[in-house]
mmCIF file of C-alpha atoms in Angstrom:
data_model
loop_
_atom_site.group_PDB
_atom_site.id
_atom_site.type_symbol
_atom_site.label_atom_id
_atom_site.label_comp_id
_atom_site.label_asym_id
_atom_site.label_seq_id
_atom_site.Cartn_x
_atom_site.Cartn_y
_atom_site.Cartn_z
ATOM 1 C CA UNK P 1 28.863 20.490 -4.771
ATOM 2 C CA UNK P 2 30.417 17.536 -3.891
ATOM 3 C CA UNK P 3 27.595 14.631 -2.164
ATOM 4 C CA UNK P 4 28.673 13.190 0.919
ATOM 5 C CA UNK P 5 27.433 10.755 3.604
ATOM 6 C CA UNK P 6 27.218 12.639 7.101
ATOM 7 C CA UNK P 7 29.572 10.521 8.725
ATOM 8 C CA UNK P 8 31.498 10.579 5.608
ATOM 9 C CA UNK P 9 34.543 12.253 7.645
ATOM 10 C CA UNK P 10 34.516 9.982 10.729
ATOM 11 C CA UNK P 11 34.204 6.686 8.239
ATOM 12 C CA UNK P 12 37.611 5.375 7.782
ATOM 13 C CA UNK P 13 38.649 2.770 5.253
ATOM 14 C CA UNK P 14 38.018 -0.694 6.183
ATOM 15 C CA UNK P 15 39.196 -3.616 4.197
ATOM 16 C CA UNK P 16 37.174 -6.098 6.029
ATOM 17 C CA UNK P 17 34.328 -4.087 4.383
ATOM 18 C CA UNK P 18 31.792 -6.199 2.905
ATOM 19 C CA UNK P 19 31.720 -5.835 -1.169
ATOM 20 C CA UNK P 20 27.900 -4.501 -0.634
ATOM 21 C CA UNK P 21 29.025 -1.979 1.664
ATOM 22 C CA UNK P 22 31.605 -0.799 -0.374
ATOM 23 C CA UNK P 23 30.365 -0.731 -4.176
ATOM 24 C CA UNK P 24 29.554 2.870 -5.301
ATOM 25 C CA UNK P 25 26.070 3.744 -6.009
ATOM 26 C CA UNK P 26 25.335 4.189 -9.585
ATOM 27 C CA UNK P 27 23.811 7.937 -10.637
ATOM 28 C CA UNK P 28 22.314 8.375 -14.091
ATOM 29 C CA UNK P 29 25.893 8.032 -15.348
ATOM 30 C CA UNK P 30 26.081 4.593 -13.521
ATOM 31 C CA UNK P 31 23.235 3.406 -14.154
ATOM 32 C CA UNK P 32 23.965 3.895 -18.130
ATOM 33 C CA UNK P 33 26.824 2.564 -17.648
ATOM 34 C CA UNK P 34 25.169 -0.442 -16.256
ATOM 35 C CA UNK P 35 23.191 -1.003 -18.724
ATOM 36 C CA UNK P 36 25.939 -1.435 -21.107
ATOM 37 C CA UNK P 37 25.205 2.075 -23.001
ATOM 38 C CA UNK P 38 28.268 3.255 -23.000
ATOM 39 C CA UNK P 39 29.265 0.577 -25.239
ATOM 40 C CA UNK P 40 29.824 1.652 -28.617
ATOM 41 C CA UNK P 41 28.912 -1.576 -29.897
ATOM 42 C CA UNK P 42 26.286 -1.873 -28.041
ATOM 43 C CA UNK P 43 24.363 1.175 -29.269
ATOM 44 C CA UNK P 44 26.101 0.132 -32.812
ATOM 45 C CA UNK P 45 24.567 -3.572 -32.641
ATOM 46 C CA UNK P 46 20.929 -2.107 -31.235
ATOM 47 C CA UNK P 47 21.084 0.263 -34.433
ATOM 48 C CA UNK P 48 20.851 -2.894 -36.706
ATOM 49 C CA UNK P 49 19.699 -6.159 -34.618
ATOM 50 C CA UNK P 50 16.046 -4.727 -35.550
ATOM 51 C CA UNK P 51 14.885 -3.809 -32.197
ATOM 52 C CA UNK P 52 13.811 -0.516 -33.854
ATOM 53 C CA UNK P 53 9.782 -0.771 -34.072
ATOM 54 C CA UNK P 54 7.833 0.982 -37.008
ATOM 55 C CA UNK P 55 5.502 3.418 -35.482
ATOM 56 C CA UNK P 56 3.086 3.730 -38.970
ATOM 57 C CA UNK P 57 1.124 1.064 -37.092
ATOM 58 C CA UNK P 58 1.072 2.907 -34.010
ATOM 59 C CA UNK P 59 0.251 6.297 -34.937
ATOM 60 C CA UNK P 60 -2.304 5.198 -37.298
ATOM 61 C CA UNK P 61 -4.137 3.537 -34.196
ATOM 62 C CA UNK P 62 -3.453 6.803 -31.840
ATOM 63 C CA UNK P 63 -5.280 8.662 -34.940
ATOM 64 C CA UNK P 64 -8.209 5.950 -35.159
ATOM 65 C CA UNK P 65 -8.637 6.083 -31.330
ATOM 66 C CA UNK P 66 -8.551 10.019 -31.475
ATOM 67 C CA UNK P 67 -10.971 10.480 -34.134
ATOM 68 C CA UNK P 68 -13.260 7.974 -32.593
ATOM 69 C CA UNK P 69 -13.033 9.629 -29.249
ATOM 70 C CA UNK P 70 -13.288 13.188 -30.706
ATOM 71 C CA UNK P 71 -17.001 11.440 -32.194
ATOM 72 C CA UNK P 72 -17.596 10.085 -28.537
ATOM 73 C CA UNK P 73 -16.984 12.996 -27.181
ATOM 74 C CA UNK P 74 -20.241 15.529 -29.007
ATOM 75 C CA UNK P 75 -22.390 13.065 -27.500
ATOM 76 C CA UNK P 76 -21.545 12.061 -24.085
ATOM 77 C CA UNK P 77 -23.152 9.632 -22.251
ATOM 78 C CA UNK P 78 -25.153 10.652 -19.375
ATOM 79 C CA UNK P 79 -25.424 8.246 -16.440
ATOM 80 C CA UNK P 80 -27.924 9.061 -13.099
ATOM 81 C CA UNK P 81 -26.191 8.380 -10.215
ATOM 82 C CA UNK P 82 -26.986 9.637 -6.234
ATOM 83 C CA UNK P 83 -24.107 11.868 -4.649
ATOM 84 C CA UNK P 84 -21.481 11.223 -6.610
ATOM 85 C CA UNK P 85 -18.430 13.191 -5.668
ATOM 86 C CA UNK P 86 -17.324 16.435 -7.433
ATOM 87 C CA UNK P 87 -14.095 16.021 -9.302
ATOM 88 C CA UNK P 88 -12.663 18.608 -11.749
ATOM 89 C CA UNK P 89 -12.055 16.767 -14.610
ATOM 90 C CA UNK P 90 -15.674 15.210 -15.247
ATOM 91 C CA UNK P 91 -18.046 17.454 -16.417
ATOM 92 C CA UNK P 92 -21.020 17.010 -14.255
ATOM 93 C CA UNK P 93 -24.512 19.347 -13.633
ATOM 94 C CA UNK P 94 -28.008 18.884 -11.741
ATOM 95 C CA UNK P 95 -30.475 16.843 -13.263
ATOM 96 C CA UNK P 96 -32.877 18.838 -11.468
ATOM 97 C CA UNK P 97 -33.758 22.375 -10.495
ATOM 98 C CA UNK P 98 -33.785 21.736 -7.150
ATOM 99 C CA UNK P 99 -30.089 22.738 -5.037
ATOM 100 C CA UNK P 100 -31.442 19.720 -3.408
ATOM 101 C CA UNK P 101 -31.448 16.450 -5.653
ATOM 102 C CA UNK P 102 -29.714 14.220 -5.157
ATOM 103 C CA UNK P 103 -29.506 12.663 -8.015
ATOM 104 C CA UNK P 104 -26.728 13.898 -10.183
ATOM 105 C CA UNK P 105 -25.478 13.657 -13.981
ATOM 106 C CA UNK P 106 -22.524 12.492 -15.305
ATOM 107 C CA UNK P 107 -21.452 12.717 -18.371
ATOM 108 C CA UNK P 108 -18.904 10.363 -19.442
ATOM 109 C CA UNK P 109 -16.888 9.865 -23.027
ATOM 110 C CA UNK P 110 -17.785 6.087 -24.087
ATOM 111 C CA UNK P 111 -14.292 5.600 -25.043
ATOM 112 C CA UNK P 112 -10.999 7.171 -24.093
ATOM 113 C CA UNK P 113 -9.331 9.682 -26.445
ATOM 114 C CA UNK P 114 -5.733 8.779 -27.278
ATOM 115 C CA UNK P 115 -2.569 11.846 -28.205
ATOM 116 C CA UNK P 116 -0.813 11.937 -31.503
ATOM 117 C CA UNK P 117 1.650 9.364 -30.969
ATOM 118 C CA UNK P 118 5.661 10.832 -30.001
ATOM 119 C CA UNK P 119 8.561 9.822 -30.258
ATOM 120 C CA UNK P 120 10.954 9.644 -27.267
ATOM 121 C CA UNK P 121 12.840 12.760 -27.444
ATOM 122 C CA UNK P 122 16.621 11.965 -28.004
ATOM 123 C CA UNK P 123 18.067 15.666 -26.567
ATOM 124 C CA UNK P 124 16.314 14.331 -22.883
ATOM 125 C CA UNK P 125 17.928 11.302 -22.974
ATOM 126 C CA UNK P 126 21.130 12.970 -23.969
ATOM 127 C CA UNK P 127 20.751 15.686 -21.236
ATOM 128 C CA UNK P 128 21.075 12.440 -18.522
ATOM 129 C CA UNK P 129 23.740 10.509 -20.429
ATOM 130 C CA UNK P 130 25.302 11.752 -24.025
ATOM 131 C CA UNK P 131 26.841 8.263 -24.527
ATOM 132 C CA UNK P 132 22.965 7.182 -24.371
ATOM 133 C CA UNK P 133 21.832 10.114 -26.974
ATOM 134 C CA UNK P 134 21.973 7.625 -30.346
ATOM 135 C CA UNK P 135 21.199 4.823 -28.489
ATOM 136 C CA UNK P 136 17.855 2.691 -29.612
ATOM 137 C CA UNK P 137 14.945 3.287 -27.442
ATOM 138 C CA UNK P 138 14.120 -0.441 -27.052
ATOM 139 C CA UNK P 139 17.467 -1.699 -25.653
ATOM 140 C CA UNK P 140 17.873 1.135 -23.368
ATOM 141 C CA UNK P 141 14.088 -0.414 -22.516
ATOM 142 C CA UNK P 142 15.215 -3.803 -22.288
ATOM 143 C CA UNK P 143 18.171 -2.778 -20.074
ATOM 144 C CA UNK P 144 16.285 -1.001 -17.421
ATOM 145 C CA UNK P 145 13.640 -4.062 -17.534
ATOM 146 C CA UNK P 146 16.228 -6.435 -16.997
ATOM 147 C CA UNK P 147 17.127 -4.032 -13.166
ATOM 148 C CA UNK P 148 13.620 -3.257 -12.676
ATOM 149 C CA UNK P 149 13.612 -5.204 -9.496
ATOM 150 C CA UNK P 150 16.368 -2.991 -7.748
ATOM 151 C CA UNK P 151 15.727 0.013 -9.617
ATOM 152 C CA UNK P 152 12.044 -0.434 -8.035
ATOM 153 C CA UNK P 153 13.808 -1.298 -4.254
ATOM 154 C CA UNK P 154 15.779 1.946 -4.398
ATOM 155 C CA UNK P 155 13.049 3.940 -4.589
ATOM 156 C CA UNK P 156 11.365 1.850 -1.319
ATOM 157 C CA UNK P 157 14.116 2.164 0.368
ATOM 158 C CA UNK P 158 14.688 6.078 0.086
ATOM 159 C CA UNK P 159 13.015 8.429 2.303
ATOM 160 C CA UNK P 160 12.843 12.195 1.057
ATOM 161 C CA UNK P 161 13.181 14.961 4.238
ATOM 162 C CA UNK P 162 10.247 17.137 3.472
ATOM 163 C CA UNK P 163 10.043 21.083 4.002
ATOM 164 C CA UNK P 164 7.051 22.853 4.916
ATOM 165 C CA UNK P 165 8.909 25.879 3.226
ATOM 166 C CA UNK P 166 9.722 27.197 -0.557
ATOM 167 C CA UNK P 167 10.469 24.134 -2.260
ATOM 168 C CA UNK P 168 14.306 23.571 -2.938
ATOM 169 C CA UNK P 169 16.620 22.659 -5.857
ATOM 170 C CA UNK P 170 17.877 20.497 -4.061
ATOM 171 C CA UNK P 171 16.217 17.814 -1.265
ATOM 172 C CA UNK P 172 18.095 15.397 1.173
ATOM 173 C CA UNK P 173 17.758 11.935 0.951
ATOM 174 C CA UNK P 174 18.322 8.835 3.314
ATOM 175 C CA UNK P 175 18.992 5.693 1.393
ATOM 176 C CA UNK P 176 19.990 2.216 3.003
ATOM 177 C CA UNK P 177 22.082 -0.978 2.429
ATOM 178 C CA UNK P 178 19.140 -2.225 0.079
ATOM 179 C CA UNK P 179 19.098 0.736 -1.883
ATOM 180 C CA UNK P 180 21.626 -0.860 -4.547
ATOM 181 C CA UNK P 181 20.634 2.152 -7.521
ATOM 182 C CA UNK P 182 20.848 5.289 -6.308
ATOM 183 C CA UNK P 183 17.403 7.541 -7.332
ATOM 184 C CA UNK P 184 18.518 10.625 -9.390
ATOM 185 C CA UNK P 185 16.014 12.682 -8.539
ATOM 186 C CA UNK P 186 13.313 14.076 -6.645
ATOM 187 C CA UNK P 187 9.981 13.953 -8.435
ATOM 188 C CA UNK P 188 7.814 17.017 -6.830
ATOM 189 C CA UNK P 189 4.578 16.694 -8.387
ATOM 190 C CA UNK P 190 1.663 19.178 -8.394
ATOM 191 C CA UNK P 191 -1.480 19.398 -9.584
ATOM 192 C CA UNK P 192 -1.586 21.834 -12.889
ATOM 193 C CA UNK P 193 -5.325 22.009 -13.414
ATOM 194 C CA UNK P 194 -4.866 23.259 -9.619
ATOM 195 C CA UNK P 195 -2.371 25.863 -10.461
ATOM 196 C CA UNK P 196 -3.935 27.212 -13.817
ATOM 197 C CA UNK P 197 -7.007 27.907 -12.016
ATOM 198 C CA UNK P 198 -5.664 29.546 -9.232
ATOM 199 C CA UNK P 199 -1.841 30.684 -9.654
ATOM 200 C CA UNK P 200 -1.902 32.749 -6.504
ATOM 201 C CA UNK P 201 -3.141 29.721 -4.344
ATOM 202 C CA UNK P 202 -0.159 27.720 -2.172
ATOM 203 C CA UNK P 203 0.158 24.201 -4.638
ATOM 204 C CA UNK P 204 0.146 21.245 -3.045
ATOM 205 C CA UNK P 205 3.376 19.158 -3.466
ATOM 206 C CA UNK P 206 4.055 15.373 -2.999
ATOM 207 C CA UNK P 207 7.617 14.020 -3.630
ATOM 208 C CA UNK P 208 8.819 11.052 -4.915
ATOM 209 C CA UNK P 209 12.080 9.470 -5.584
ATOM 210 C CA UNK P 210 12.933 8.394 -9.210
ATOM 211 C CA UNK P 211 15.163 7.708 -12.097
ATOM 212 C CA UNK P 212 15.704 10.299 -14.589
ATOM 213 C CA UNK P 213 16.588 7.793 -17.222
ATOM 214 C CA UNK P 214 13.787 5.260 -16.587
ATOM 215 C CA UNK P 215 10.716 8.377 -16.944
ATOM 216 C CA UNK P 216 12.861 9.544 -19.868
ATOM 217 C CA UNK P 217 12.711 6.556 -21.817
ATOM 218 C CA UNK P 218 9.159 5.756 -21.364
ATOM 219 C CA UNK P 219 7.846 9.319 -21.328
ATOM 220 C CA UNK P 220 7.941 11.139 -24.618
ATOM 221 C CA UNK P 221 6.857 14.639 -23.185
ATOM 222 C CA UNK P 222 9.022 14.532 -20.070
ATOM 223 C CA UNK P 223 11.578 17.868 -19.900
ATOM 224 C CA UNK P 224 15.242 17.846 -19.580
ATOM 225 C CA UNK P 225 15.891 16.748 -16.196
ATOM 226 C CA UNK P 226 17.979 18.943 -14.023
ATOM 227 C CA UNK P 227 21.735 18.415 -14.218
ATOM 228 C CA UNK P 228 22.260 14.924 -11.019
ATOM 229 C CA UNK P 229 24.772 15.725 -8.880
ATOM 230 C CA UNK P 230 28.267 13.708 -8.329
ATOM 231 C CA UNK P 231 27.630 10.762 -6.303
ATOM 232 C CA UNK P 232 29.034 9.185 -2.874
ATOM 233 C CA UNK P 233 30.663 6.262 -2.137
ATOM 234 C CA UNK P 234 28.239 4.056 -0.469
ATOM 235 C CA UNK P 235 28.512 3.159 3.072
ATOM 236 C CA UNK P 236 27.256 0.774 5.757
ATOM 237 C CA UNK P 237 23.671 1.439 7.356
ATOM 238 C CA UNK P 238 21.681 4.903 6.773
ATOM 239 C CA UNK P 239 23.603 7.367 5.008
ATOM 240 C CA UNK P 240 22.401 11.166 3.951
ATOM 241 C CA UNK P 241 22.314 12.036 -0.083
ATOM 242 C CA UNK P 242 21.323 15.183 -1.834
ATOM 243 C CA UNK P 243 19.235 15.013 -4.709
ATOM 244 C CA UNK P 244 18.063 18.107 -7.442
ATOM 245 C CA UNK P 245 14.489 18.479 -7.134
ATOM 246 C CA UNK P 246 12.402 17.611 -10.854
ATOM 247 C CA UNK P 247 9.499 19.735 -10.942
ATOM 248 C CA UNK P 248 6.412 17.925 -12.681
ATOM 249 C CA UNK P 249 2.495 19.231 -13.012
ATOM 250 C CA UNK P 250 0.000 16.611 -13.678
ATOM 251 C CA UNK P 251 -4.085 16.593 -13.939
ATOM 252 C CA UNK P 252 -4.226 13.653 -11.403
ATOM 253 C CA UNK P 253 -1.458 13.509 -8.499
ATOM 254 C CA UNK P 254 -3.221 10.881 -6.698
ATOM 255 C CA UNK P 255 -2.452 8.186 -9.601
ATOM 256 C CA UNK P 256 1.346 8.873 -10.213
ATOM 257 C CA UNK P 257 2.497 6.197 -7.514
ATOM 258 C CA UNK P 258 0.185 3.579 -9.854
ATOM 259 C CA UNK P 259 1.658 5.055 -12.927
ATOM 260 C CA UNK P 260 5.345 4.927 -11.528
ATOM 261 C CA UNK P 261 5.376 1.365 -10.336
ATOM 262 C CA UNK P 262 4.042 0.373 -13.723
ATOM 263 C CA UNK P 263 6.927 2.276 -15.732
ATOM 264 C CA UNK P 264 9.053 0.330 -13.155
ATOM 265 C CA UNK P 265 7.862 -3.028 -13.755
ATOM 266 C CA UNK P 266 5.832 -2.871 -16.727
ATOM 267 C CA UNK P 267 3.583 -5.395 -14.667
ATOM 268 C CA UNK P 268 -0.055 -4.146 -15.987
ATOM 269 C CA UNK P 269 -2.112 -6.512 -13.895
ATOM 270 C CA UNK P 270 -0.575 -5.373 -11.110
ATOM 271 C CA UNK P 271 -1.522 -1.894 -12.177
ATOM 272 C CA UNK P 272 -5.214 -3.272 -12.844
ATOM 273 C CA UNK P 273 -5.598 -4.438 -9.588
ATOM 274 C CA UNK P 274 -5.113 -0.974 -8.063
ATOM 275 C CA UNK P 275 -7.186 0.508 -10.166
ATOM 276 C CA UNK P 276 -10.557 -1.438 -10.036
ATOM 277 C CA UNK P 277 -12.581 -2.644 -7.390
ATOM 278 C CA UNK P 278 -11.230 -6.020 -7.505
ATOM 279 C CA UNK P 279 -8.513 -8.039 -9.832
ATOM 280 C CA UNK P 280 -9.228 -8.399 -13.415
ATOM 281 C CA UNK P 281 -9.458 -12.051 -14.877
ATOM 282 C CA UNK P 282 -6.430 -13.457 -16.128
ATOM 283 C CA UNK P 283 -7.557 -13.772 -19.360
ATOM 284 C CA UNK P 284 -8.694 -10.448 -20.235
ATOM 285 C CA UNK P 285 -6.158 -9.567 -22.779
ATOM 286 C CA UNK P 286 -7.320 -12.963 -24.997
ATOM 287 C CA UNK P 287 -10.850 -12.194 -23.818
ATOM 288 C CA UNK P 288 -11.454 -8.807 -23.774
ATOM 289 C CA UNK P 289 -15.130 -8.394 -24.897
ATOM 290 C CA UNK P 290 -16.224 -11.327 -22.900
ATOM 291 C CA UNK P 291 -14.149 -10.712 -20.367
ATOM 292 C CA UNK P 292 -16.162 -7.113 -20.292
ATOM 293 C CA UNK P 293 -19.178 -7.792 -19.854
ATOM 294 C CA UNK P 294 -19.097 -11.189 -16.980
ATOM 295 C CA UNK P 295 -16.738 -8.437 -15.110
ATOM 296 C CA UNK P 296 -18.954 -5.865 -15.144
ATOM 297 C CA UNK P 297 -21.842 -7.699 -14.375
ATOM 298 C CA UNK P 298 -19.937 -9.059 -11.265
ATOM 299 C CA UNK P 299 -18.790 -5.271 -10.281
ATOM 300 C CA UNK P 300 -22.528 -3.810 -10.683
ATOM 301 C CA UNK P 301 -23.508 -6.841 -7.988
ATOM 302 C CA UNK P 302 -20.669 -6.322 -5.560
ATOM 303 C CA UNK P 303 -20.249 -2.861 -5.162
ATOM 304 C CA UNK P 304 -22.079 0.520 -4.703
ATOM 305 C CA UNK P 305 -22.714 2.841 -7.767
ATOM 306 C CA UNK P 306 -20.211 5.104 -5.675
ATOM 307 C CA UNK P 307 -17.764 3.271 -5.334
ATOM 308 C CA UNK P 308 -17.918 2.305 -9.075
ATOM 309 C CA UNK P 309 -17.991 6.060 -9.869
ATOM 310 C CA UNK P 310 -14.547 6.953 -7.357
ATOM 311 C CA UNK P 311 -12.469 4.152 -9.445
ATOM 312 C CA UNK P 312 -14.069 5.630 -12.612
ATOM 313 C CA UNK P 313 -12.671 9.067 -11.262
ATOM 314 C CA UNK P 314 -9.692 7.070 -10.654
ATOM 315 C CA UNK P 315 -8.850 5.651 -14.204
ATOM 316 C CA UNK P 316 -10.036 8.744 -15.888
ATOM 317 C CA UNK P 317 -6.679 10.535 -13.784
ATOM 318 C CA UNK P 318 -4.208 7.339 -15.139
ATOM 319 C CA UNK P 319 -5.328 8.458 -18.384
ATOM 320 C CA UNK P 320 -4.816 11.954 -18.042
ATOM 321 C CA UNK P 321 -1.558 11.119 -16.392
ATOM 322 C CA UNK P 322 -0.562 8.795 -19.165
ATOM 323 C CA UNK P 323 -1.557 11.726 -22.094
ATOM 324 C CA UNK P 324 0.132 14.782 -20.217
ATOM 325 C CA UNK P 325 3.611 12.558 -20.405
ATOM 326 C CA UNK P 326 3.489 10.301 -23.088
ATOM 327 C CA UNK P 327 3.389 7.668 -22.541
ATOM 328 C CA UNK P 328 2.707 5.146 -25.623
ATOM 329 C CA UNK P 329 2.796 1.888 -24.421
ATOM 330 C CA UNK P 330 0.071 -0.493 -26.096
ATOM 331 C CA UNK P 331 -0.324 -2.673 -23.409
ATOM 332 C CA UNK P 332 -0.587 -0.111 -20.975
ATOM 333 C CA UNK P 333 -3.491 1.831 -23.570
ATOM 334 C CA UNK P 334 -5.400 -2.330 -23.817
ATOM 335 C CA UNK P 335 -5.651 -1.853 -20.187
ATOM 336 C CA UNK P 336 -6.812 1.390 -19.667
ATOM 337 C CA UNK P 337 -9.234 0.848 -23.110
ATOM 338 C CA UNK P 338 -10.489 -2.165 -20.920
ATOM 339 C CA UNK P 339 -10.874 -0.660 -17.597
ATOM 340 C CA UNK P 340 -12.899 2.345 -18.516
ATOM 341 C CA UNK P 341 -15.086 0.146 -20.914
ATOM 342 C CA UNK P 342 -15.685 -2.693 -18.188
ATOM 343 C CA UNK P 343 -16.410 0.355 -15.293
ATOM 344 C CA UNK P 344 -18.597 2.005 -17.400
ATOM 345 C CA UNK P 345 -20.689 -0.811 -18.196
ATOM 346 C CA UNK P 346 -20.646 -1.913 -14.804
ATOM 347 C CA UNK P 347 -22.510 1.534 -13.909
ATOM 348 C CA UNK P 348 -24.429 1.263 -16.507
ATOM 349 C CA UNK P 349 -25.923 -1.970 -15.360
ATOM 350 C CA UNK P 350 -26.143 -0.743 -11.721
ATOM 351 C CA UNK P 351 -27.726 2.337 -13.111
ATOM 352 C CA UNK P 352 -30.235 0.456 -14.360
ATOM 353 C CA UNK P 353 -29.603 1.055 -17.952
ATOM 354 C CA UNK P 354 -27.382 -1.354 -19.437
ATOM 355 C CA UNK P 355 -28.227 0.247 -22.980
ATOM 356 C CA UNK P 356 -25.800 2.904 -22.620
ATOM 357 C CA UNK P 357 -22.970 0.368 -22.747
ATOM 358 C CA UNK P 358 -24.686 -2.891 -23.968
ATOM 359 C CA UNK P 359 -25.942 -2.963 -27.549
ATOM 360 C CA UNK P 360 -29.251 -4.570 -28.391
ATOM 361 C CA UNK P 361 -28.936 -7.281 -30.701
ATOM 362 C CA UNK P 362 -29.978 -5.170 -33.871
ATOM 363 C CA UNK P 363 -27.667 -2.862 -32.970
ATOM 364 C CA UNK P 364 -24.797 -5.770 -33.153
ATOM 365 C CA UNK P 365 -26.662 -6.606 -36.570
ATOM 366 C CA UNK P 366 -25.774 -2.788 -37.808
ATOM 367 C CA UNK P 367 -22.493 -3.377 -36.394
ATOM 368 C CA UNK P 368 -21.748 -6.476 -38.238
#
């Protein structure tokens, strides 16, 4: 199938044509190609310029993390809170007998559980480009980092044409003159704790645009993507593309926008400061265990024990998010260590018991 614009047949050649208006719109092929991939000495120079990272360190801390969550986890904390909203993937029960109470348990890990580290899987990346197959991870990284800002503008400037029917294979598309990277895909995402419950129930799907290559390279459980289709010559104003559709399940499909603009621009504050109640200081990452606890202490003041428990909801989905694909990024896993330690003690203090999260100072004694 061969994409073209829908006025593709009545749009002559025109050599006044501005250079914008005329370039061709990379697919996953471009885009490679782009990035200077296709280079042999490129990928032969990124084999031995030492951009290759050890992962001993990193799967030593995923197994730390793990076995210090798997601890957490037999002995959950239990925070009172009034009415707080019924989610699926927080276990929660009555405190009392009575139908009822209103006051409700919830039973929280006190630290986040991270998966057996990955690596990125070299068949997916070869299934979108095979000159990209032996390629190092980081400089295909670096590459996409360095186009971040108009591989994030494509996907703001595409609009997908929904169907209230079977979901396609394939999904039309209307890009712009701003949308300089053509998306390869359509992301359909559903919610798989959803499905697995209740197979026979109509899912719920939400569609994005995206980049095969980009959720490849940052995503070590991602599937092959299906095959992209050939691409059209760009042309002035609004023009009509097809895209294959890229089926995805995932415990929390409210956070995937969050967790797609970060892959895009690796910009974690920015991430932060959709997923708390207000922005985290700038010096968190230097700060982190003072930074907790003067954060949390301003959150417990400011805002309701509901609305603390919602973005708690909220960062518990990221992380589910970020486990179901795999995504191992260490600054990404500081953030989301930080968050759901600086939201936890904020209920804990608004809960009036800052013990759960605090320790007394004999308990620091122990700990030193």
């Amino acid at each position: 199938m061969v994409l073209r614009p829908k006025n593709f047949a009545k749009a002559p050649a025109n050599e006044n044509q501005s250079p914008a208006a005329s370039r061709a719109v990379p697919s996953s092929k471009g885009l490679v190609s782009r990035l200077g991939l296709a280079d042999a000495s490129h990928r032969r120079r990124s084999k031995t310029s030492g951009m290759t990272r050890t992962t001993k360190y990193a799967i030593e801390q995923a197994k730390r993390r793990n076995d210090m969550a798997k601890k957490a986890a037999k002995s959950p904390m239990v925070f009172k809170v009034t009415r707080a909203p019924a989610v699926n993937d927080v276990v929660m029960g009555d405190s009392s007998s009575s139908p009822q109470a209103k006051v409700t348990q919830l039973h929280l890990p006190k630290e986040l559980g991270r998966p057996e580290y990955k690596e990125i899987d070299k068949e997916v990346i070869g299934a979108i480009d095979a000159t990209a197959a032996d390629t190092d991870i980081e400089y295909i990284r670096e590459g996409l980092e360095s186009i971040s800002t108009d591989l994030a503008m494509s996907l703001t400037c595409t609009k997908i044409q929904t169907t209230r029917n079977e979901l396609p294979k394939e999904l039309t598309v209307i890009v712009n003159d701003m949308c300089s990277i053509l998306p390869t895909h359509v992301l359909a995402i559903f919610d798989g704790q959803a499905i697995r419950a209740d197979p026979a129930r109509p899912r719920k799907v939400t569609l994005y645009p995206a980049h095969s290559l980009v959720l490849a390279a940052n995503c070590a459980h991602m599937p092959k993507p299906p095959a992209t289709l050939p691409v059209p010559v760009h042309q002035k104003g609004e023009q009509e593309v097809t895209l294959p559709v890229w089926s995805l399940a995932l415990p929390s499909p409210l956070t995937y926008p969050h967790l797609s603009v970060y892959l895009y621009t690796k910009r974690v504050e920015h991430l932060m400061g959709m997923m708390l109640p207000s922005p985290p200081p700038a010096d968190w990452l230097e700060k982190k265990e003072e930074r907790v606890l003067s954060y949390a202490k301003r959150l417990s003041q400011t805002f309701t024990v509901q609305a603390l428990t919602m973005h708690i909801y909220g960062v518990h989905g990221l992380w589910q998010n970020v486990c179901t694909m795999g995504i191992f990024d260490t600054r990404l896993w500081d953030a989301l260590d930080w968050m759901w330690a600086t939201l936890l003690t904020a209920l804990a203090i608004a809960t009036g018991e800052p013990g759960l999260m605090i320790p007394s100072a004999s308990e620091q004694q122990q700990e030193q």
